[in-house]
PDB file of C-alpha atoms in Angstrom:
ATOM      1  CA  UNK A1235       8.538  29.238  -7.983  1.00  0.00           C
ATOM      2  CA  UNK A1236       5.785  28.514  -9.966  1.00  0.00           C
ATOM      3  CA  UNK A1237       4.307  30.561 -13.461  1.00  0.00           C
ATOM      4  CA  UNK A1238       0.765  31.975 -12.559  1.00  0.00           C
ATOM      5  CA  UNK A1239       0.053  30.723 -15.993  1.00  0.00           C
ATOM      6  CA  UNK A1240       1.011  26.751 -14.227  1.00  0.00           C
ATOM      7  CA  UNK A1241      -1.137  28.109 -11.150  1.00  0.00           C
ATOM      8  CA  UNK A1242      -4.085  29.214 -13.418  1.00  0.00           C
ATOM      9  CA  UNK A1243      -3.995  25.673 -15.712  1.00  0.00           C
ATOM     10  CA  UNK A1244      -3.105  23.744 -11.780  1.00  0.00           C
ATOM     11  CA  UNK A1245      -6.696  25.736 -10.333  1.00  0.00           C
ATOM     12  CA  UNK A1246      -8.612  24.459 -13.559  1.00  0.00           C
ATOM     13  CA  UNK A1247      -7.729  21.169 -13.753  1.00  0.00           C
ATOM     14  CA  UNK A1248      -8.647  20.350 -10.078  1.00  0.00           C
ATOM     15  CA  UNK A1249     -11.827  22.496 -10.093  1.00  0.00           C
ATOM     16  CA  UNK A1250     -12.857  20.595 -13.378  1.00  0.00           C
ATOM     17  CA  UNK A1251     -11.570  17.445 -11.726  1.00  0.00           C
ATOM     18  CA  UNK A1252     -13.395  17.913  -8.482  1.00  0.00           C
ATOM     19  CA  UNK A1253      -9.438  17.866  -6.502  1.00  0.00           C
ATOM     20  CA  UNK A1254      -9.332  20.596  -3.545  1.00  0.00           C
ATOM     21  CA  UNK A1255      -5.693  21.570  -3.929  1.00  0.00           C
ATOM     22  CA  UNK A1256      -3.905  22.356  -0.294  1.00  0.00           C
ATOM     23  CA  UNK A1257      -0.193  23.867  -0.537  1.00  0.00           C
ATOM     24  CA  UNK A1258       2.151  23.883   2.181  1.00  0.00           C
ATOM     25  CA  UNK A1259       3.121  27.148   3.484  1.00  0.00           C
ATOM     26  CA  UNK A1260       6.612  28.354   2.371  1.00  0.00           C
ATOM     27  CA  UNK A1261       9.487  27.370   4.541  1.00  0.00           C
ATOM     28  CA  UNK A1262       6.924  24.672   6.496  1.00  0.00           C
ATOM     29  CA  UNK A1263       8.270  21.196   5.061  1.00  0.00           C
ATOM     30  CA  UNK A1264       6.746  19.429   8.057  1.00  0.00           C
ATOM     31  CA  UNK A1265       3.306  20.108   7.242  1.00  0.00           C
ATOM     32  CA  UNK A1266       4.095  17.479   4.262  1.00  0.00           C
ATOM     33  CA  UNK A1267       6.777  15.515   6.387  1.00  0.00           C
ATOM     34  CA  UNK A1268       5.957  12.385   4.187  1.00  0.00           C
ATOM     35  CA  UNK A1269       6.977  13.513   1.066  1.00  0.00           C
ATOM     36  CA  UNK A1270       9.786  15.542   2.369  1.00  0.00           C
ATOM     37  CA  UNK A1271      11.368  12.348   3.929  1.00  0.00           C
ATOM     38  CA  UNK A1272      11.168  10.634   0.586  1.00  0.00           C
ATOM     39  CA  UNK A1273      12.662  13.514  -0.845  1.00  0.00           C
ATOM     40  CA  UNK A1274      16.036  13.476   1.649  1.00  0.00           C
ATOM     41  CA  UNK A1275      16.126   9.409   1.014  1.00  0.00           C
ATOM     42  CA  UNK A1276      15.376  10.284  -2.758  1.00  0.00           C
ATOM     43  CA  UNK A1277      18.277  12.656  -2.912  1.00  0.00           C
ATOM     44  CA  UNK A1278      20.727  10.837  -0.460  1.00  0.00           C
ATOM     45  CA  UNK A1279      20.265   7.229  -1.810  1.00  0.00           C
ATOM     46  CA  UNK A1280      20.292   8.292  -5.551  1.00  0.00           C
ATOM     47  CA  UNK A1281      21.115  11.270  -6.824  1.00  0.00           C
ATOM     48  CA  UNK A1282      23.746  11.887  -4.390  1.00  0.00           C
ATOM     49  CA  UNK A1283      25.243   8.517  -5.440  1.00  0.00           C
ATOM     50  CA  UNK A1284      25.470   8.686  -9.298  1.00  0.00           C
ATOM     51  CA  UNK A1285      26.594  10.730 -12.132  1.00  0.00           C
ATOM     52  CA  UNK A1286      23.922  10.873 -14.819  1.00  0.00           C
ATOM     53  CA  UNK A1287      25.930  11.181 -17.964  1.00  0.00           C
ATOM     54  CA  UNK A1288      22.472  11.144 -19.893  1.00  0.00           C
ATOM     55  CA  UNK A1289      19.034  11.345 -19.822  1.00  0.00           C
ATOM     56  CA  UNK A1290      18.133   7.288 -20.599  1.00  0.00           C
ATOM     57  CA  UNK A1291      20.974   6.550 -18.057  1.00  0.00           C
ATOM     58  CA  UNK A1292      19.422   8.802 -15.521  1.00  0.00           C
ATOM     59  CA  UNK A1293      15.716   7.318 -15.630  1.00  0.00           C
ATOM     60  CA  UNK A1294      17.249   3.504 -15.864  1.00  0.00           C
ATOM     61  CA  UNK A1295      19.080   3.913 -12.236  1.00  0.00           C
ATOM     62  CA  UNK A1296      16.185   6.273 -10.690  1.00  0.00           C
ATOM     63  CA  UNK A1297      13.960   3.490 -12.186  1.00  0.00           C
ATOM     64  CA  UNK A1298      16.097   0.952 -10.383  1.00  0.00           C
ATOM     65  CA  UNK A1299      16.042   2.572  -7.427  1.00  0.00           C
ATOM     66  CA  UNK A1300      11.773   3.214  -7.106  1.00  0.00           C
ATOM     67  CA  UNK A1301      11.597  -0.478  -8.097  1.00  0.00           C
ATOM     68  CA  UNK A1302      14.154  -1.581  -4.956  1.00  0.00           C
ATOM     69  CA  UNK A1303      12.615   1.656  -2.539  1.00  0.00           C
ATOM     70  CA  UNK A1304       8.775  -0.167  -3.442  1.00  0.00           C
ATOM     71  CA  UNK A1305       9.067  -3.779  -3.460  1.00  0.00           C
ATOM     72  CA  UNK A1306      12.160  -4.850  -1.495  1.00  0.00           C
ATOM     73  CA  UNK A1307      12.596  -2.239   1.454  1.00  0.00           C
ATOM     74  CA  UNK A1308       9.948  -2.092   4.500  1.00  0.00           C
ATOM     75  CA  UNK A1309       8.784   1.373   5.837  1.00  0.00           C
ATOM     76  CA  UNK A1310       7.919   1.967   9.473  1.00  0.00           C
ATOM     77  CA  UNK A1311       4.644   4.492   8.352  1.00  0.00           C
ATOM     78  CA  UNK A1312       3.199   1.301   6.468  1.00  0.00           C
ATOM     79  CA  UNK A1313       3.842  -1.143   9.505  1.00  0.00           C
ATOM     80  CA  UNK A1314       7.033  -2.741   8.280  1.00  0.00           C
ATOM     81  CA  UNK A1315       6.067  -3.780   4.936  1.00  0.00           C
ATOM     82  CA  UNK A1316       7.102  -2.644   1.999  1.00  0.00           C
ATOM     83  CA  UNK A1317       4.555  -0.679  -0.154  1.00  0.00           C
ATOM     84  CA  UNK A1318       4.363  -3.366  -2.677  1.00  0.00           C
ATOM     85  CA  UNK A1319       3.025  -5.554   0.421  1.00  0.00           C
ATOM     86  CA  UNK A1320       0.877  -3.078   2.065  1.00  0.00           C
ATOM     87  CA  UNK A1321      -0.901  -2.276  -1.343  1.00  0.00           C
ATOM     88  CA  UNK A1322      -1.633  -6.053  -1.557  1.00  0.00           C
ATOM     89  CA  UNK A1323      -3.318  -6.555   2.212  1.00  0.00           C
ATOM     90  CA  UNK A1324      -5.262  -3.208   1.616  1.00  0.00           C
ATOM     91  CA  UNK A1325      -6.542  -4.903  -1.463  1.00  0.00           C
ATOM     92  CA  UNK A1326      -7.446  -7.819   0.215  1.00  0.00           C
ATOM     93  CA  UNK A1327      -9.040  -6.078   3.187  1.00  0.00           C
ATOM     94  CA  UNK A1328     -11.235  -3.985   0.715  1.00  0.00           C
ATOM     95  CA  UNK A1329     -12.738  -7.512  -0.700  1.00  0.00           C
ATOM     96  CA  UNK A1330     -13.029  -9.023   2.593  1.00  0.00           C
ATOM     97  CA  UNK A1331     -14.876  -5.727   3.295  1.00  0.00           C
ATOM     98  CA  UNK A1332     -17.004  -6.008   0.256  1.00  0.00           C
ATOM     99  CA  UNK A1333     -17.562  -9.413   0.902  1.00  0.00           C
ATOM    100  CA  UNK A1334     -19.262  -9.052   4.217  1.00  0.00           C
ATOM    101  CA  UNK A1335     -21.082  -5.985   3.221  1.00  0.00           C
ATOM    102  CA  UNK A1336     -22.965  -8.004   0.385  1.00  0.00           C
ATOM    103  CA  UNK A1337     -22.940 -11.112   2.919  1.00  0.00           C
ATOM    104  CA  UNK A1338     -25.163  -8.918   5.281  1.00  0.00           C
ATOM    105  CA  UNK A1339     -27.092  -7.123   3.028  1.00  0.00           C
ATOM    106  CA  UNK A1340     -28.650 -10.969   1.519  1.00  0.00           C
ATOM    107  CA  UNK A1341     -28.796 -11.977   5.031  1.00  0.00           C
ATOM    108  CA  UNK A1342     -31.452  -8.624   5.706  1.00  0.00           C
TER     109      UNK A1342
END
């Protein structure tokens, strides 16, 4: 559970930051079923799988693990790519987009 002295510094920094802060309800994980199914792959993949015998050890395999979960392993939300992927053709799309915007704005 959180501190209200974490909920009072949370409310400031996103009112000062411009960030409208939405919370799940308690006991509702499918209202944020995204992060809760990288959570259960999180926890079964790799923390269910090793024994962290210290804290360097512990952010070398979870570092491992983002690295392989981001840039070798396709998701079905992100249309079978892998993040690493998708983030690269959104880029590209966003130029493109650009591209024609100032294209048709010298054009008339």
């Amino acid at each position: 559970m959180m501190s209200p002295k974490f909920i009072k510094a949370l409310d400031l920094w996103a009112f000062k930051n411009k960030v409208k802060l939405r919370f799940i309800q308690p006991g509702r994980p499918v209202q944020n079923a995204y992060i809760e199914s990288f959570n259960g792959k999180f926890r079964d993949e790799c923390l269910n799988e090793h024994v962290f015998v210290s804290l360097c050890k512990a952010q070398e395999i979870i570092e491992s693990w983002r690295k392989d979960y981001n840039a070798n392993r396709p998701h079905s939300s992100l249309d079978n790519m892998t993040p690493e992927e998708f983030s690269a053709a959104f880029k590209r799309a966003q130029k493109a987009e650009i591209a024609n915007r100032r294209l048709e704005q010298s054009q008339g």
